PDB file of C-alpha atoms in Angstrom:
ATOM      1  CA  MET V   1       1.816 -25.893   1.484  1.00  0.00           C
ATOM      2  CA  ILE V   2       3.895 -23.004   0.173  1.00  0.00           C
ATOM      3  CA  GLU V   3       5.458 -20.510   2.557  1.00  0.00           C
ATOM      4  CA  ASN V   4       7.068 -17.312   1.327  1.00  0.00           C
ATOM      5  CA  LEU V   5      10.330 -16.237   2.921  1.00  0.00           C
ATOM      6  CA  PRO V   6      12.111 -12.901   2.459  1.00  0.00           C
ATOM      7  CA  ARG V   7      15.003 -13.079   0.010  1.00  0.00           C
ATOM      8  CA  PHE V   8      17.229 -11.206   2.489  1.00  0.00           C
ATOM      9  CA  PRO V   9      16.790  -9.708   5.973  1.00  0.00           C
ATOM     10  CA  GLY V  10      15.100  -6.335   5.787  1.00  0.00           C
ATOM     11  CA  ALA V  11      13.429  -6.951   2.419  1.00  0.00           C
ATOM     12  CA  ILE V  12      10.038  -5.836   3.705  1.00  0.00           C
ATOM     13  CA  TRP V  13      11.425  -2.657   5.264  1.00  0.00           C
ATOM     14  CA  LEU V  14      13.391  -1.894   2.087  1.00  0.00           C
ATOM     15  CA  THR V  15      10.301  -2.138  -0.109  1.00  0.00           C
ATOM     16  CA  LEU V  16       8.284  -0.002   2.307  1.00  0.00           C
ATOM     17  CA  LEU V  17      10.998   2.672   2.186  1.00  0.00           C
ATOM     18  CA  LEU V  18      11.055   2.328  -1.609  1.00  0.00           C
ATOM     19  CA  GLY V  19       7.296   2.961  -1.660  1.00  0.00           C
ATOM     20  CA  LEU V  20       7.743   5.974   0.615  1.00  0.00           C
ATOM     21  CA  GLY V  21      10.420   7.329  -1.703  1.00  0.00           C
ATOM     22  CA  LEU V  22       8.212   6.863  -4.759  1.00  0.00           C
ATOM     23  CA  ASN V  23       5.378   8.673  -2.969  1.00  0.00           C
ATOM     24  CA  ASN V  24       7.571  11.727  -2.392  1.00  0.00           C
ATOM     25  CA  MET V  25       9.245  11.852  -5.783  1.00  0.00           C
ATOM     26  CA  PRO V  26       8.578  15.248  -7.418  1.00  0.00           C
ATOM     27  CA  LEU V  27       6.255  15.192 -10.402  1.00  0.00           C
ATOM     28  CA  PRO V  28       4.851  17.903 -12.676  1.00  0.00           C
ATOM     29  CA  PRO V  29       1.538  19.291 -11.375  1.00  0.00           C
ATOM     30  CA  GLU V  30      -0.536  17.665 -14.117  1.00  0.00           C
ATOM     31  CA  TRP V  31       0.918  14.228 -13.280  1.00  0.00           C
ATOM     32  CA  ALA V  32       0.675  14.651  -9.507  1.00  0.00           C
ATOM     33  CA  TYR V  33      -3.049  13.858  -9.525  1.00  0.00           C
ATOM     34  CA  TRP V  34      -2.350  10.444 -11.055  1.00  0.00           C
ATOM     35  CA  ARG V  35       0.338   9.355  -8.581  1.00  0.00           C
ATOM     36  CA  PRO V  36      -0.647   6.091  -6.871  1.00  0.00           C
ATOM     37  CA  ASP V  37       0.243   5.620  -3.220  1.00  0.00           C
ATOM     38  CA  PHE V  38       3.072   3.124  -3.575  1.00  0.00           C
ATOM     39  CA  LEU V  39       3.327   2.598   0.168  1.00  0.00           C
ATOM     40  CA  VAL V  40      -0.286   1.392   0.249  1.00  0.00           C
ATOM     41  CA  LEU V  41       0.469  -0.933  -2.661  1.00  0.00           C
ATOM     42  CA  SER V  42       3.531  -2.254  -0.812  1.00  0.00           C
ATOM     43  CA  LEU V  43       1.489  -2.935   2.312  1.00  0.00           C
ATOM     44  CA  ILE V  44      -1.147  -4.748   0.254  1.00  0.00           C
ATOM     45  CA  HIS V  45       1.535  -6.796  -1.482  1.00  0.00           C
ATOM     46  CA  TRP V  46       3.106  -7.945   1.769  1.00  0.00           C
ATOM     47  CA  ALA V  47      -0.304  -8.671   3.276  1.00  0.00           C
ATOM     48  CA  LEU V  48      -0.919 -11.021   0.362  1.00  0.00           C
ATOM     49  CA  ALA V  49       2.553 -12.547   0.124  1.00  0.00           C
ATOM     50  CA  MET V  50       3.616 -12.873   3.777  1.00  0.00           C
ATOM     51  CA  ARG V  51       0.795 -11.883   6.086  1.00  0.00           C
ATOM     52  CA  GLN V  52       2.601 -13.425   9.063  1.00  0.00           C
ATOM     53  CA  ASN V  53       5.473 -10.922   8.715  1.00  0.00           C
ATOM     54  CA  VAL V  54       3.419  -7.752   8.260  1.00  0.00           C
ATOM     55  CA  ASN V  55       2.131  -6.091  11.406  1.00  0.00           C
ATOM     56  CA  LEU V  56       0.291  -2.930  12.328  1.00  0.00           C
ATOM     57  CA  PHE V  57       3.368  -1.414  13.993  1.00  0.00           C
ATOM     58  CA  MET V  58       5.194  -1.403  10.654  1.00  0.00           C
ATOM     59  CA  ALA V  59       2.260   0.358   9.017  1.00  0.00           C
ATOM     60  CA  PHE V  60       1.957   2.873  11.869  1.00  0.00           C
ATOM     61  CA  PHE V  61       5.686   3.667  11.816  1.00  0.00           C
ATOM     62  CA  MET V  62       5.714   4.115   8.046  1.00  0.00           C
ATOM     63  CA  GLY V  63       2.616   6.316   8.328  1.00  0.00           C
ATOM     64  CA  LEU V  64       4.282   8.580  10.868  1.00  0.00           C
ATOM     65  CA  LEU V  65       7.332   8.744   8.627  1.00  0.00           C
ATOM     66  CA  ALA V  66       5.118   9.642   5.648  1.00  0.00           C
ATOM     67  CA  ASP V  67       3.380  12.322   7.713  1.00  0.00           C
ATOM     68  CA  THR V  68       6.647  13.962   8.716  1.00  0.00           C
ATOM     69  CA  ILE V  69       8.072  13.858   5.186  1.00  0.00           C
ATOM     70  CA  SER V  70       4.931  15.216   3.499  1.00  0.00           C
ATOM     71  CA  TYR V  71       4.169  17.856   6.178  1.00  0.00           C
ATOM     72  CA  SER V  72       0.650  16.515   6.687  1.00  0.00           C
ATOM     73  CA  LEU V  73      -1.312  16.200   9.902  1.00  0.00           C
ATOM     74  CA  LEU V  74       0.621  13.877  12.213  1.00  0.00           C
ATOM     75  CA  GLY V  75      -1.222  10.570  12.284  1.00  0.00           C
ATOM     76  CA  GLN V  76      -3.210  11.067   9.082  1.00  0.00           C
ATOM     77  CA  HIS V  77      -1.278   8.566   7.006  1.00  0.00           C
ATOM     78  CA  ALA V  78      -0.521   6.445  10.068  1.00  0.00           C
ATOM     79  CA  LEU V  79      -4.230   5.815  10.643  1.00  0.00           C
ATOM     80  CA  GLY V  80      -4.789   5.114   6.966  1.00  0.00           C
ATOM     81  CA  TYR V  81      -1.863   2.697   6.667  1.00  0.00           C
ATOM     82  CA  VAL V  82      -2.860   0.807   9.815  1.00  0.00           C
ATOM     83  CA  LEU V  83      -6.388   0.336   8.480  1.00  0.00           C
ATOM     84  CA  VAL V  84      -5.028  -0.616   5.043  1.00  0.00           C
ATOM     85  CA  THR V  85      -2.862  -3.300   6.610  1.00  0.00           C
ATOM     86  CA  TYR V  86      -5.657  -4.576   8.819  1.00  0.00           C
ATOM     87  CA  PHE V  87      -8.199  -4.841   5.991  1.00  0.00           C
ATOM     88  CA  ALA V  88      -5.661  -6.268   3.544  1.00  0.00           C
ATOM     89  CA  VAL V  89      -4.654  -9.035   5.959  1.00  0.00           C
ATOM     90  CA  ARG V  90      -8.252  -9.783   6.941  1.00  0.00           C
ATOM     91  CA  LEU V  91      -9.499  -9.869   3.353  1.00  0.00           C
ATOM     92  CA  SER V  92      -6.489 -11.820   2.078  1.00  0.00           C
ATOM     93  CA  LEU V  93      -7.350 -14.655   4.465  1.00  0.00           C
ATOM     94  CA  ARG V  94     -10.547 -15.173   2.456  1.00  0.00           C
ATOM     95  CA  MET V  95      -8.964 -15.303  -0.978  1.00  0.00           C
ATOM     96  CA  SER V  96      -6.392 -17.149  -3.004  1.00  0.00           C
ATOM     97  CA  ALA V  97      -3.070 -15.332  -3.266  1.00  0.00           C
ATOM     98  CA  GLU V  98      -2.769 -16.178  -6.977  1.00  0.00           C
ATOM     99  CA  ALA V  99      -6.240 -15.056  -8.134  1.00  0.00           C
ATOM    100  CA  PHE V 100      -5.728 -11.877 -10.159  1.00  0.00           C
ATOM    101  CA  LEU V 101      -9.333 -10.665 -10.113  1.00  0.00           C
ATOM    102  CA  GLN V 102      -9.542 -11.147  -6.358  1.00  0.00           C
ATOM    103  CA  GLN V 103      -6.305  -9.184  -5.922  1.00  0.00           C
ATOM    104  CA  PHE V 104      -7.708  -6.477  -8.163  1.00  0.00           C
ATOM    105  CA  ALA V 105     -10.890  -6.264  -6.079  1.00  0.00           C
ATOM    106  CA  LEU V 106      -8.877  -6.269  -2.838  1.00  0.00           C
ATOM    107  CA  THR V 107      -6.677  -3.469  -4.135  1.00  0.00           C
ATOM    108  CA  PHE V 108      -9.718  -1.430  -5.198  1.00  0.00           C
ATOM    109  CA  ILE V 109     -11.417  -1.844  -1.805  1.00  0.00           C
ATOM    110  CA  VAL V 110      -8.357  -1.198   0.346  1.00  0.00           C
ATOM    111  CA  VAL V 111      -7.036   1.781  -1.631  1.00  0.00           C
ATOM    112  CA  GLY V 112     -10.578   3.180  -1.692  1.00  0.00           C
ATOM    113  CA  ILE V 113     -10.814   2.871   2.103  1.00  0.00           C
ATOM    114  CA  PHE V 114      -7.448   4.617   2.458  1.00  0.00           C
ATOM    115  CA  MET V 115      -8.549   7.459   0.202  1.00  0.00           C
ATOM    116  CA  LEU V 116     -11.880   7.829   2.013  1.00  0.00           C
ATOM    117  CA  ILE V 117     -10.088   8.086   5.370  1.00  0.00           C
ATOM    118  CA  ASN V 118      -7.707  10.720   4.011  1.00  0.00           C
ATOM    119  CA  LEU V 119     -10.608  12.627   2.433  1.00  0.00           C
ATOM    120  CA  TRP V 120     -12.476  12.572   5.739  1.00  0.00           C
ATOM    121  CA  ILE V 121      -9.435  13.852   7.657  1.00  0.00           C
ATOM    122  CA  ARG V 122      -8.809  16.548   5.060  1.00  0.00           C
ATOM    123  CA  GLY V 123     -12.464  17.589   5.267  1.00  0.00           C
ATOM    124  CA  VAL V 124     -12.371  17.813   9.053  1.00  0.00           C
ATOM    125  CA  THR V 125      -9.230  19.945   8.953  1.00  0.00           C
ATOM    126  CA  GLY V 126     -10.598  22.176   6.164  1.00  0.00           C
ATOM    127  CA  ASN V 127      -8.205  21.078   3.397  1.00  0.00           C
ATOM    128  CA  MET V 128     -10.643  19.952   0.742  1.00  0.00           C
ATOM    129  CA  GLY V 129      -9.210  18.382  -2.388  1.00  0.00           C
ATOM    130  CA  ALA V 130      -9.601  18.951  -6.103  1.00  0.00           C
ATOM    131  CA  GLY V 131     -13.018  17.354  -6.597  1.00  0.00           C
ATOM    132  CA  LEU V 132     -13.078  14.309  -8.849  1.00  0.00           C
ATOM    133  CA  LEU V 133      -9.355  14.591  -9.532  1.00  0.00           C
ATOM    134  CA  TYR V 134      -8.846  13.403  -5.947  1.00  0.00           C
ATOM    135  CA  TRP V 135      -9.944   9.893  -7.012  1.00  0.00           C
ATOM    136  CA  MET V 136      -7.459   9.554  -9.895  1.00  0.00           C
ATOM    137  CA  PRO V 137      -4.836   7.790  -7.719  1.00  0.00           C
ATOM    138  CA  LEU V 138      -7.371   4.994  -7.178  1.00  0.00           C
ATOM    139  CA  LEU V 139      -7.521   4.370 -10.916  1.00  0.00           C
ATOM    140  CA  SER V 140      -3.758   4.645 -11.345  1.00  0.00           C
ATOM    141  CA  SER V 141      -3.193   2.287  -8.412  1.00  0.00           C
ATOM    142  CA  LEU V 142      -5.301  -0.322 -10.168  1.00  0.00           C
ATOM    143  CA  LEU V 143      -3.340   0.175 -13.386  1.00  0.00           C
ATOM    144  CA  VAL V 144       0.061   0.009 -11.664  1.00  0.00           C
ATOM    145  CA  TRP V 145      -0.812  -2.873  -9.305  1.00  0.00           C
ATOM    146  CA  PRO V 146       0.107  -5.862 -11.557  1.00  0.00           C
ATOM    147  CA  ILE V 147       3.492  -4.376 -12.474  1.00  0.00           C
ATOM    148  CA  TYR V 148       4.356  -3.243  -8.945  1.00  0.00           C
ATOM    149  CA  HIS V 149       3.200  -6.561  -7.455  1.00  0.00           C
ATOM    150  CA  GLY V 150       5.418  -8.400  -9.949  1.00  0.00           C
ATOM    151  CA  ILE V 151       8.440  -6.243  -9.126  1.00  0.00           C
ATOM    152  CA  LEU V 152       7.968  -6.729  -5.382  1.00  0.00           C
ATOM    153  CA  GLY V 153       7.701 -10.474  -6.000  1.00  0.00           C
ATOM    154  CA  TYR V 154      11.488 -10.445  -6.410  1.00  0.00           C
ATOM    155  CA  PHE V 155      11.902  -9.713  -2.704  1.00  0.00           C
ATOM    156  CA  TYR V 156      10.590 -13.064  -1.446  1.00  0.00           C
ATOM    157  CA  VAL V 157      11.212 -16.714  -2.237  1.00  0.00           C
ATOM    158  CA  PRO V 158       8.396 -19.280  -2.230  1.00  0.00           C
ATOM    159  CA  ARG V 159       9.383 -22.461  -0.389  1.00  0.00           C
ATOM    160  CA  LYS V 160       7.419 -25.686  -0.188  1.00  0.00           C
ATOM    161  CA  MET V 161       6.764 -26.909   3.309  1.00  0.00           C
ATOM    162  CA  VAL V 162       6.601 -30.658   3.811  1.00  0.00           C
TER     163      VAL V 162
END
């Protein structure tokens, strides 16, 4: 059996903060529609790699931090990130961690759930999005996922358990 261990203490928190920083990096308006949610991708990655070390408190805390940084409704991202983490952990228990197509499907489902939750909250508060352009981050998340997953693979070490 192979168990993944963090390469250094705080590796998970560092990558979550890296994802938060990439989410808030300024982009030109025409590129802003294509920005994937890197924090969601980080949570999915850690749910696949080390599900025993990822918990809902981490997702909730990072969601509150994302809400305060992006001036959105307090709890909007927190709810989305908690549900992303929950579904990613639950669905990753039913799949092989190395199967690329299963990871792709998991990423599509979980990012889609996150975007639906945010769309629902935005609709309730009266902040409707840009129509079909709202769904472009789902496509870009799928395109970025293999590269981002590979980069985050540096932050843990697989160890064989006897």
